Amino acid sequence: MNPAAARPVRLRLVETFALVVDGAEVPLAEGARRVLAFLALGSGPMIRSYVAYTLWPDTPESRSLGYLRAALWRLRKAGDDLVEESSGRLRAGAGVRVDVREALDLARCILAGGDPGPTGEACRRLSCGDLLADWYEPWLTEPREQLRQLRLHALEELSARELDRGRIPSAIESALAAVAAEPLRESAHRLLIRAHLAEANAAEALRQYEQFRALLFGELGILPSTRIEELLIPIRGGRALRAG
């Protein structure tokens, strides 16, 4: 094995692309970046023709395979530990740490009922941006939505878990992170309102509701569901909020 294989290699795909080796960012040509990102997001080894077709779908096969060979040459020039090939199948190097994989693993751990460690740290790691937000590639649609949905559900699970344990500040922190990630997500706002009510902060709960109501109506022309309104009945004298 090449001694360089033990070097720390991190691939950042959240928000923007960055390959960091031994603490220094490594510049790569566009084709090499796309190949490495695609392989890093894959669930397993992929044959060359599939990689070439997916990344260059409107290009003749001979040319797309040529683009792939050029990209792989550049990647191996940057380090032979970045891409592995076996029986004609490609995958990202086993030693390449990918931020998206780590975020997905953390979200799955939380949703499976596992211990993610300190809530604040887990919340920070999940409060990331979109997958390669500055890239416009059809093959990114599914993994981008997967990351978004798992992050949101994990943040809500964290908030609900902390709320059940009476850890209100942590519950609020997680709910706020979910709201920031998706401002129109009612389930996140419900958790935030429940947390405020658990602290007997009626004014905060009402303010949060009114802000969400205005946002939802302004953006989509709809009103919140009765589920969120029912949370506020005890502090509104039982009046239906739609009555006004």
PDB file of C-alpha atoms in Angstrom:
ATOM      1  CA  MET A   1       0.000   0.000   0.000  1.00  0.00           C
ATOM      2  CA  ASN A   2       1.175   3.481  -0.817  1.00  0.00           C
ATOM      3  CA  PRO A   3       2.270   5.341   2.363  1.00  0.00           C
ATOM      4  CA  ALA A   4       0.081   8.224   1.276  1.00  0.00           C
ATOM      5  CA  ALA A   5      -2.968   6.000   1.858  1.00  0.00           C
ATOM      6  CA  ALA A   6      -2.795   6.687   5.585  1.00  0.00           C
ATOM      7  CA  ARG A   7      -2.999  10.450   5.174  1.00  0.00           C
ATOM      8  CA  PRO A   8      -6.171  12.208   6.358  1.00  0.00           C
ATOM      9  CA  VAL A   9      -8.469  12.901   3.429  1.00  0.00           C
ATOM     10  CA  ARG A  10     -11.753  14.771   3.836  1.00  0.00           C
ATOM     11  CA  LEU A  11     -14.289  15.511   1.144  1.00  0.00           C
ATOM     12  CA  ARG A  12     -16.771  18.299   1.767  1.00  0.00           C
ATOM     13  CA  LEU A  13     -19.946  18.137  -0.288  1.00  0.00           C
ATOM     14  CA  VAL A  14     -22.257  20.212   1.899  1.00  0.00           C
ATOM     15  CA  GLU A  15     -22.870  23.617   0.315  1.00  0.00           C
ATOM     16  CA  THR A  16     -19.801  23.464  -1.910  1.00  0.00           C
ATOM     17  CA  PHE A  17     -17.071  21.054  -2.989  1.00  0.00           C
ATOM     18  CA  ALA A  18     -13.738  20.907  -1.212  1.00  0.00           C
ATOM     19  CA  LEU A  19     -11.127  18.161  -1.065  1.00  0.00           C
ATOM     20  CA  VAL A  20      -8.818  18.533   1.912  1.00  0.00           C
ATOM     21  CA  VAL A  21      -5.707  16.376   2.208  1.00  0.00           C
ATOM     22  CA  ASP A  22      -3.322  16.698   5.141  1.00  0.00           C
ATOM     23  CA  GLY A  23      -5.153  19.870   6.141  1.00  0.00           C
ATOM     24  CA  ALA A  24      -4.672  21.595   2.786  1.00  0.00           C
ATOM     25  CA  GLU A  25      -7.318  22.046   0.110  1.00  0.00           C
ATOM     26  CA  VAL A  26      -6.465  20.302  -3.151  1.00  0.00           C
ATOM     27  CA  PRO A  27      -7.591  21.971  -6.391  1.00  0.00           C
ATOM     28  CA  LEU A  28      -9.235  19.695  -8.949  1.00  0.00           C
ATOM     29  CA  ALA A  29     -10.531  20.189 -12.465  1.00  0.00           C
ATOM     30  CA  GLU A  30     -14.310  20.179 -12.902  1.00  0.00           C
ATOM     31  CA  GLY A  31     -14.487  16.668 -14.345  1.00  0.00           C
ATOM     32  CA  ALA A  32     -12.434  15.214 -11.503  1.00  0.00           C
ATOM     33  CA  ARG A  33     -14.618  16.978  -8.923  1.00  0.00           C
ATOM     34  CA  ARG A  34     -17.788  15.594 -10.475  1.00  0.00           C
ATOM     35  CA  VAL A  35     -16.441  12.036 -10.627  1.00  0.00           C
ATOM     36  CA  LEU A  36     -15.214  12.077  -7.034  1.00  0.00           C
ATOM     37  CA  ALA A  37     -18.476  13.555  -5.741  1.00  0.00           C
ATOM     38  CA  PHE A  38     -20.547  11.035  -7.688  1.00  0.00           C
ATOM     39  CA  LEU A  39     -18.527   8.086  -6.416  1.00  0.00           C
ATOM     40  CA  ALA A  40     -18.581   9.404  -2.837  1.00  0.00           C
ATOM     41  CA  LEU A  41     -22.378   9.605  -2.902  1.00  0.00           C
ATOM     42  CA  GLY A  42     -22.788   6.123  -4.354  1.00  0.00           C
ATOM     43  CA  SER A  43     -23.879   3.180  -2.254  1.00  0.00           C
ATOM     44  CA  GLY A  44     -21.271   0.857  -3.726  1.00  0.00           C
ATOM     45  CA  PRO A  45     -18.872   0.204  -6.611  1.00  0.00           C
ATOM     46  CA  MET A  46     -20.104   1.284 -10.063  1.00  0.00           C
ATOM     47  CA  ILE A  47     -19.050   0.197 -13.532  1.00  0.00           C
ATOM     48  CA  ARG A  48     -17.258   2.764 -15.670  1.00  0.00           C
ATOM     49  CA  SER A  49     -19.938   2.946 -18.341  1.00  0.00           C
ATOM     50  CA  TYR A  50     -22.611   3.789 -15.761  1.00  0.00           C
ATOM     51  CA  VAL A  51     -20.501   6.541 -14.229  1.00  0.00           C
ATOM     52  CA  ALA A  52     -19.676   7.998 -17.648  1.00  0.00           C
ATOM     53  CA  TYR A  53     -23.281   7.881 -18.860  1.00  0.00           C
ATOM     54  CA  THR A  54     -24.662   9.480 -15.685  1.00  0.00           C
ATOM     55  CA  LEU A  55     -22.145  12.316 -15.600  1.00  0.00           C
ATOM     56  CA  TRP A  56     -22.152  13.002 -19.354  1.00  0.00           C
ATOM     57  CA  PRO A  57     -25.595  11.789 -20.493  1.00  0.00           C
ATOM     58  CA  ASP A  58     -25.774  13.801 -23.710  1.00  0.00           C
ATOM     59  CA  THR A  59     -22.342  12.762 -24.932  1.00  0.00           C
ATOM     60  CA  PRO A  60     -21.482   9.784 -27.187  1.00  0.00           C
ATOM     61  CA  GLU A  61     -20.273   6.814 -25.130  1.00  0.00           C
ATOM     62  CA  SER A  62     -16.738   6.837 -26.522  1.00  0.00           C
ATOM     63  CA  ARG A  63     -16.331  10.489 -25.617  1.00  0.00           C
ATOM     64  CA  SER A  64     -17.923  10.217 -22.171  1.00  0.00           C
ATOM     65  CA  LEU A  65     -15.623   7.296 -21.348  1.00  0.00           C
ATOM     66  CA  GLY A  66     -12.729   9.443 -22.487  1.00  0.00           C
ATOM     67  CA  TYR A  67     -13.823  12.227 -20.158  1.00  0.00           C
ATOM     68  CA  LEU A  68     -14.019   9.685 -17.340  1.00  0.00           C
ATOM     69  CA  ARG A  69     -10.511   8.371 -18.043  1.00  0.00           C
ATOM     70  CA  ALA A  70      -9.147  11.919 -18.006  1.00  0.00           C
ATOM     71  CA  ALA A  71     -10.907  12.666 -14.718  1.00  0.00           C
ATOM     72  CA  LEU A  72      -9.602   9.469 -13.126  1.00  0.00           C
ATOM     73  CA  TRP A  73      -6.068  10.285 -14.285  1.00  0.00           C
ATOM     74  CA  ARG A  74      -6.311  13.682 -12.584  1.00  0.00           C
ATOM     75  CA  LEU A  75      -7.669  12.125  -9.414  1.00  0.00           C
ATOM     76  CA  ARG A  76      -4.874   9.572  -9.267  1.00  0.00           C
ATOM     77  CA  LYS A  77      -2.391  12.329  -9.868  1.00  0.00           C
ATOM     78  CA  ALA A  78      -3.832  14.076  -6.794  1.00  0.00           C
ATOM     79  CA  GLY A  79      -3.576  10.843  -4.808  1.00  0.00           C
ATOM     80  CA  ASP A  80      -3.979   7.146  -5.515  1.00  0.00           C
ATOM     81  CA  ASP A  81      -6.095   6.784  -2.392  1.00  0.00           C
ATOM     82  CA  LEU A  82      -8.966   8.915  -3.717  1.00  0.00           C
ATOM     83  CA  VAL A  83     -10.517   6.308  -6.021  1.00  0.00           C
ATOM     84  CA  GLU A  84     -10.410   2.518  -5.866  1.00  0.00           C
ATOM     85  CA  GLU A  85     -11.053   0.205  -8.813  1.00  0.00           C
ATOM     86  CA  SER A  86     -11.695  -3.516  -8.699  1.00  0.00           C
ATOM     87  CA  SER A  87     -12.978  -5.731 -11.525  1.00  0.00           C
ATOM     88  CA  GLY A  88     -13.725  -2.653 -13.588  1.00  0.00           C
ATOM     89  CA  ARG A  89     -15.827  -1.056 -10.851  1.00  0.00           C
ATOM     90  CA  LEU A  90     -15.106   2.303  -9.276  1.00  0.00           C
ATOM     91  CA  ARG A  91     -15.692   3.650  -5.803  1.00  0.00           C
ATOM     92  CA  ALA A  92     -14.383   6.458  -3.618  1.00  0.00           C
ATOM     93  CA  GLY A  93     -11.344   5.470  -1.567  1.00  0.00           C
ATOM     94  CA  ALA A  94     -12.157   3.739   1.702  1.00  0.00           C
ATOM     95  CA  GLY A  95     -10.090   6.294   3.616  1.00  0.00           C
ATOM     96  CA  VAL A  96     -11.917   9.317   2.225  1.00  0.00           C
ATOM     97  CA  ARG A  97     -14.115  10.848   4.925  1.00  0.00           C
ATOM     98  CA  VAL A  98     -17.207  12.453   3.424  1.00  0.00           C
ATOM     99  CA  ASP A  99     -19.215  15.014   5.392  1.00  0.00           C
ATOM    100  CA  VAL A 100     -22.499  13.960   3.787  1.00  0.00           C
ATOM    101  CA  ARG A 101     -22.007  10.335   4.803  1.00  0.00           C
ATOM    102  CA  GLU A 102     -21.252  11.419   8.358  1.00  0.00           C
ATOM    103  CA  ALA A 103     -24.383  13.587   8.492  1.00  0.00           C
ATOM    104  CA  LEU A 104     -26.525  10.754   7.134  1.00  0.00           C
ATOM    105  CA  ASP A 105     -25.041   8.262   9.613  1.00  0.00           C
ATOM    106  CA  LEU A 106     -25.743  10.643  12.491  1.00  0.00           C
ATOM    107  CA  ALA A 107     -29.332  11.211  11.347  1.00  0.00           C
ATOM    108  CA  ARG A 108     -29.946   7.476  11.004  1.00  0.00           C
ATOM    109  CA  CYS A 109     -28.475   6.866  14.445  1.00  0.00           C
ATOM    110  CA  ILE A 110     -30.875   9.383  15.996  1.00  0.00           C
ATOM    111  CA  LEU A 111     -33.893   8.052  14.118  1.00  0.00           C
ATOM    112  CA  ALA A 112     -33.025   4.503  15.210  1.00  0.00           C
ATOM    113  CA  GLY A 113     -33.083   5.620  18.840  1.00  0.00           C
ATOM    114  CA  GLY A 114     -29.316   5.697  19.262  1.00  0.00           C
ATOM    115  CA  ASP A 115     -27.262   8.062  21.371  1.00  0.00           C
ATOM    116  CA  PRO A 116     -25.843  10.872  19.201  1.00  0.00           C
ATOM    117  CA  GLY A 117     -23.804  12.354  22.044  1.00  0.00           C
ATOM    118  CA  PRO A 118     -24.289  15.930  23.272  1.00  0.00           C
ATOM    119  CA  THR A 119     -27.455  17.372  21.744  1.00  0.00           C
ATOM    120  CA  GLY A 120     -25.835  20.697  20.949  1.00  0.00           C
ATOM    121  CA  GLU A 121     -23.048  19.047  18.957  1.00  0.00           C
ATOM    122  CA  ALA A 122     -25.469  16.752  17.119  1.00  0.00           C
ATOM    123  CA  CYS A 123     -27.654  19.735  16.332  1.00  0.00           C
ATOM    124  CA  ARG A 124     -24.675  21.665  14.961  1.00  0.00           C
ATOM    125  CA  ARG A 125     -23.615  18.769  12.744  1.00  0.00           C
ATOM    126  CA  LEU A 126     -27.134  18.419  11.369  1.00  0.00           C
ATOM    127  CA  SER A 127     -27.625  22.136  10.835  1.00  0.00           C
ATOM    128  CA  CYS A 128     -25.740  22.053   7.569  1.00  0.00           C
ATOM    129  CA  GLY A 129     -26.629  23.419   4.166  1.00  0.00           C
ATOM    130  CA  ASP A 130     -27.794  21.616   1.058  1.00  0.00           C
ATOM    131  CA  LEU A 131     -25.758  19.054  -0.786  1.00  0.00           C
ATOM    132  CA  LEU A 132     -23.553  20.848  -3.343  1.00  0.00           C
ATOM    133  CA  ALA A 133     -25.930  23.804  -3.377  1.00  0.00           C
ATOM    134  CA  ASP A 134     -24.027  25.522  -6.177  1.00  0.00           C
ATOM    135  CA  TRP A 135     -24.181  22.517  -8.535  1.00  0.00           C
ATOM    136  CA  TYR A 136     -26.994  21.891 -11.007  1.00  0.00           C
ATOM    137  CA  GLU A 137     -26.839  18.184 -11.829  1.00  0.00           C
ATOM    138  CA  PRO A 138     -29.830  15.829 -12.301  1.00  0.00           C
ATOM    139  CA  TRP A 139     -28.048  13.020 -10.440  1.00  0.00           C
ATOM    140  CA  LEU A 140     -27.892  15.159  -7.309  1.00  0.00           C
ATOM    141  CA  THR A 141     -31.675  15.458  -6.934  1.00  0.00           C
ATOM    142  CA  GLU A 142     -32.231  12.229  -5.015  1.00  0.00           C
ATOM    143  CA  PRO A 143     -29.230  12.366  -2.636  1.00  0.00           C
ATOM    144  CA  ARG A 144     -29.894  16.067  -2.002  1.00  0.00           C
ATOM    145  CA  GLU A 145     -33.482  15.361  -0.954  1.00  0.00           C
ATOM    146  CA  GLN A 146     -32.382  12.348   1.091  1.00  0.00           C
ATOM    147  CA  LEU A 147     -29.986  14.493   3.099  1.00  0.00           C
ATOM    148  CA  ARG A 148     -32.578  17.222   3.576  1.00  0.00           C
ATOM    149  CA  GLN A 149     -35.324  14.887   4.773  1.00  0.00           C
ATOM    150  CA  LEU A 150     -33.163  12.797   7.096  1.00  0.00           C
ATOM    151  CA  ARG A 151     -31.645  15.917   8.667  1.00  0.00           C
ATOM    152  CA  LEU A 152     -35.078  17.437   9.297  1.00  0.00           C
ATOM    153  CA  HIS A 153     -36.539  14.267  10.778  1.00  0.00           C
ATOM    154  CA  ALA A 154     -33.466  13.767  12.962  1.00  0.00           C
ATOM    155  CA  LEU A 155     -33.614  17.332  14.287  1.00  0.00           C
ATOM    156  CA  GLU A 156     -37.291  16.918  15.089  1.00  0.00           C
ATOM    157  CA  GLU A 157     -36.619  13.590  16.788  1.00  0.00           C
ATOM    158  CA  LEU A 158     -33.910  15.239  18.885  1.00  0.00           C
ATOM    159  CA  SER A 159     -36.283  18.031  19.866  1.00  0.00           C
ATOM    160  CA  ALA A 160     -39.093  15.628  20.784  1.00  0.00           C
ATOM    161  CA  ARG A 161     -36.693  13.438  22.764  1.00  0.00           C
ATOM    162  CA  GLU A 162     -35.308  16.373  24.732  1.00  0.00           C
ATOM    163  CA  LEU A 163     -38.815  17.702  25.312  1.00  0.00           C
ATOM    164  CA  ASP A 164     -39.919  14.368  26.770  1.00  0.00           C
ATOM    165  CA  ARG A 165     -36.894  14.439  29.074  1.00  0.00           C
ATOM    166  CA  GLY A 166     -37.688  17.944  30.276  1.00  0.00           C
ATOM    167  CA  ARG A 167     -34.596  19.432  28.673  1.00  0.00           C
ATOM    168  CA  ILE A 168     -36.417  22.424  27.235  1.00  0.00           C
ATOM    169  CA  PRO A 169     -33.455  24.577  26.080  1.00  0.00           C
ATOM    170  CA  SER A 170     -32.056  21.646  24.063  1.00  0.00           C
ATOM    171  CA  ALA A 171     -35.519  20.914  22.660  1.00  0.00           C
ATOM    172  CA  ILE A 172     -35.837  24.545  21.555  1.00  0.00           C
ATOM    173  CA  GLU A 173     -32.370  24.512  20.006  1.00  0.00           C
ATOM    174  CA  SER A 174     -33.147  21.441  17.906  1.00  0.00           C
ATOM    175  CA  ALA A 175     -36.569  22.713  16.878  1.00  0.00           C
ATOM    176  CA  LEU A 176     -35.120  26.079  15.881  1.00  0.00           C
ATOM    177  CA  ALA A 177     -32.531  24.306  13.734  1.00  0.00           C
ATOM    178  CA  ALA A 178     -35.296  22.391  11.961  1.00  0.00           C
ATOM    179  CA  VAL A 179     -37.302  25.582  11.431  1.00  0.00           C
ATOM    180  CA  ALA A 180     -34.240  27.359  10.044  1.00  0.00           C
ATOM    181  CA  ALA A 181     -33.602  24.487   7.631  1.00  0.00           C
ATOM    182  CA  GLU A 182     -37.208  24.427   6.412  1.00  0.00           C
ATOM    183  CA  PRO A 183     -39.247  27.489   7.510  1.00  0.00           C
ATOM    184  CA  LEU A 184     -42.512  26.128   6.069  1.00  0.00           C
ATOM    185  CA  ARG A 185     -42.339  22.803   7.935  1.00  0.00           C
ATOM    186  CA  GLU A 186     -45.270  22.754  10.348  1.00  0.00           C
ATOM    187  CA  SER A 187     -44.063  19.776  12.381  1.00  0.00           C
ATOM    188  CA  ALA A 188     -40.944  21.717  13.365  1.00  0.00           C
ATOM    189  CA  HIS A 189     -42.998  24.745  14.400  1.00  0.00           C
ATOM    190  CA  ARG A 190     -45.292  22.527  16.476  1.00  0.00           C
ATOM    191  CA  LEU A 191     -42.315  21.231  18.426  1.00  0.00           C
ATOM    192  CA  LEU A 192     -41.062  24.742  19.011  1.00  0.00           C
ATOM    193  CA  ILE A 193     -44.457  25.882  20.253  1.00  0.00           C
ATOM    194  CA  ARG A 194     -44.717  22.826  22.541  1.00  0.00           C
ATOM    195  CA  ALA A 195     -41.309  23.641  23.997  1.00  0.00           C
ATOM    196  CA  HIS A 196     -42.303  27.246  24.695  1.00  0.00           C
ATOM    197  CA  LEU A 197     -45.514  26.072  26.344  1.00  0.00           C
ATOM    198  CA  ALA A 198     -43.556  23.589  28.470  1.00  0.00           C
ATOM    199  CA  GLU A 199     -41.678  26.580  29.879  1.00  0.00           C
ATOM    200  CA  ALA A 200     -44.980  28.417  30.419  1.00  0.00           C
ATOM    201  CA  ASN A 201     -43.882  31.004  27.875  1.00  0.00           C
ATOM    202  CA  ALA A 202     -47.306  31.658  26.392  1.00  0.00           C
ATOM    203  CA  ALA A 203     -46.238  34.857  24.676  1.00  0.00           C
ATOM    204  CA  GLU A 204     -43.357  33.083  22.917  1.00  0.00           C
ATOM    205  CA  ALA A 205     -45.669  30.282  21.798  1.00  0.00           C
ATOM    206  CA  LEU A 206     -48.220  32.739  20.398  1.00  0.00           C
ATOM    207  CA  ARG A 207     -45.545  34.803  18.679  1.00  0.00           C
ATOM    208  CA  GLN A 208     -44.120  31.675  17.047  1.00  0.00           C
ATOM    209  CA  TYR A 209     -47.543  30.644  15.849  1.00  0.00           C
ATOM    210  CA  GLU A 210     -48.374  34.060  14.411  1.00  0.00           C
ATOM    211  CA  GLN A 211     -45.048  34.241  12.596  1.00  0.00           C
ATOM    212  CA  PHE A 212     -45.580  30.800  11.079  1.00  0.00           C
ATOM    213  CA  ARG A 213     -49.194  31.570  10.171  1.00  0.00           C
ATOM    214  CA  ALA A 214     -48.176  34.759   8.345  1.00  0.00           C
ATOM    215  CA  LEU A 215     -45.304  33.020   6.553  1.00  0.00           C
ATOM    216  CA  LEU A 216     -47.402  30.055   5.474  1.00  0.00           C
ATOM    217  CA  PHE A 217     -50.230  32.224   4.174  1.00  0.00           C
ATOM    218  CA  GLY A 218     -47.841  34.633   2.472  1.00  0.00           C
ATOM    219  CA  GLU A 219     -45.871  31.886   0.728  1.00  0.00           C
ATOM    220  CA  LEU A 220     -48.541  29.281  -0.024  1.00  0.00           C
ATOM    221  CA  GLY A 221     -51.868  30.972   0.609  1.00  0.00           C
ATOM    222  CA  ILE A 222     -52.886  28.381   3.217  1.00  0.00           C
ATOM    223  CA  LEU A 223     -53.400  28.349   6.971  1.00  0.00           C
ATOM    224  CA  PRO A 224     -51.795  26.065   9.569  1.00  0.00           C
ATOM    225  CA  SER A 225     -53.551  22.805  10.401  1.00  0.00           C
ATOM    226  CA  THR A 226     -55.826  22.376  13.388  1.00  0.00           C
ATOM    227  CA  ARG A 227     -53.091  20.261  15.038  1.00  0.00           C
ATOM    228  CA  ILE A 228     -50.957  23.322  15.654  1.00  0.00           C
ATOM    229  CA  GLU A 229     -53.928  25.490  16.633  1.00  0.00           C
ATOM    230  CA  GLU A 230     -55.064  22.969  19.230  1.00  0.00           C
ATOM    231  CA  LEU A 231     -51.794  23.417  21.092  1.00  0.00           C
ATOM    232  CA  LEU A 232     -52.783  26.996  21.845  1.00  0.00           C
ATOM    233  CA  ILE A 233     -56.387  26.422  22.937  1.00  0.00           C
ATOM    234  CA  PRO A 234     -55.533  26.356  26.666  1.00  0.00           C
ATOM    235  CA  ILE A 235     -53.924  29.797  26.490  1.00  0.00           C
ATOM    236  CA  ARG A 236     -56.503  31.310  24.166  1.00  0.00           C
ATOM    237  CA  GLY A 237     -59.506  30.484  26.287  1.00  0.00           C
ATOM    238  CA  GLY A 238     -60.549  27.673  23.963  1.00  0.00           C
ATOM    239  CA  ARG A 239     -61.245  30.010  21.060  1.00  0.00           C
ATOM    240  CA  ALA A 240     -60.507  28.653  17.606  1.00  0.00           C
ATOM    241  CA  LEU A 241     -57.702  30.667  16.105  1.00  0.00           C
ATOM    242  CA  ARG A 242     -59.379  30.731  12.699  1.00  0.00           C
ATOM    243  CA  ALA A 243     -62.333  32.614  14.097  1.00  0.00           C
ATOM    244  CA  GLY A 244     -60.482  35.886  13.830  1.00  0.00           C
TER     245      GLY A 244
END
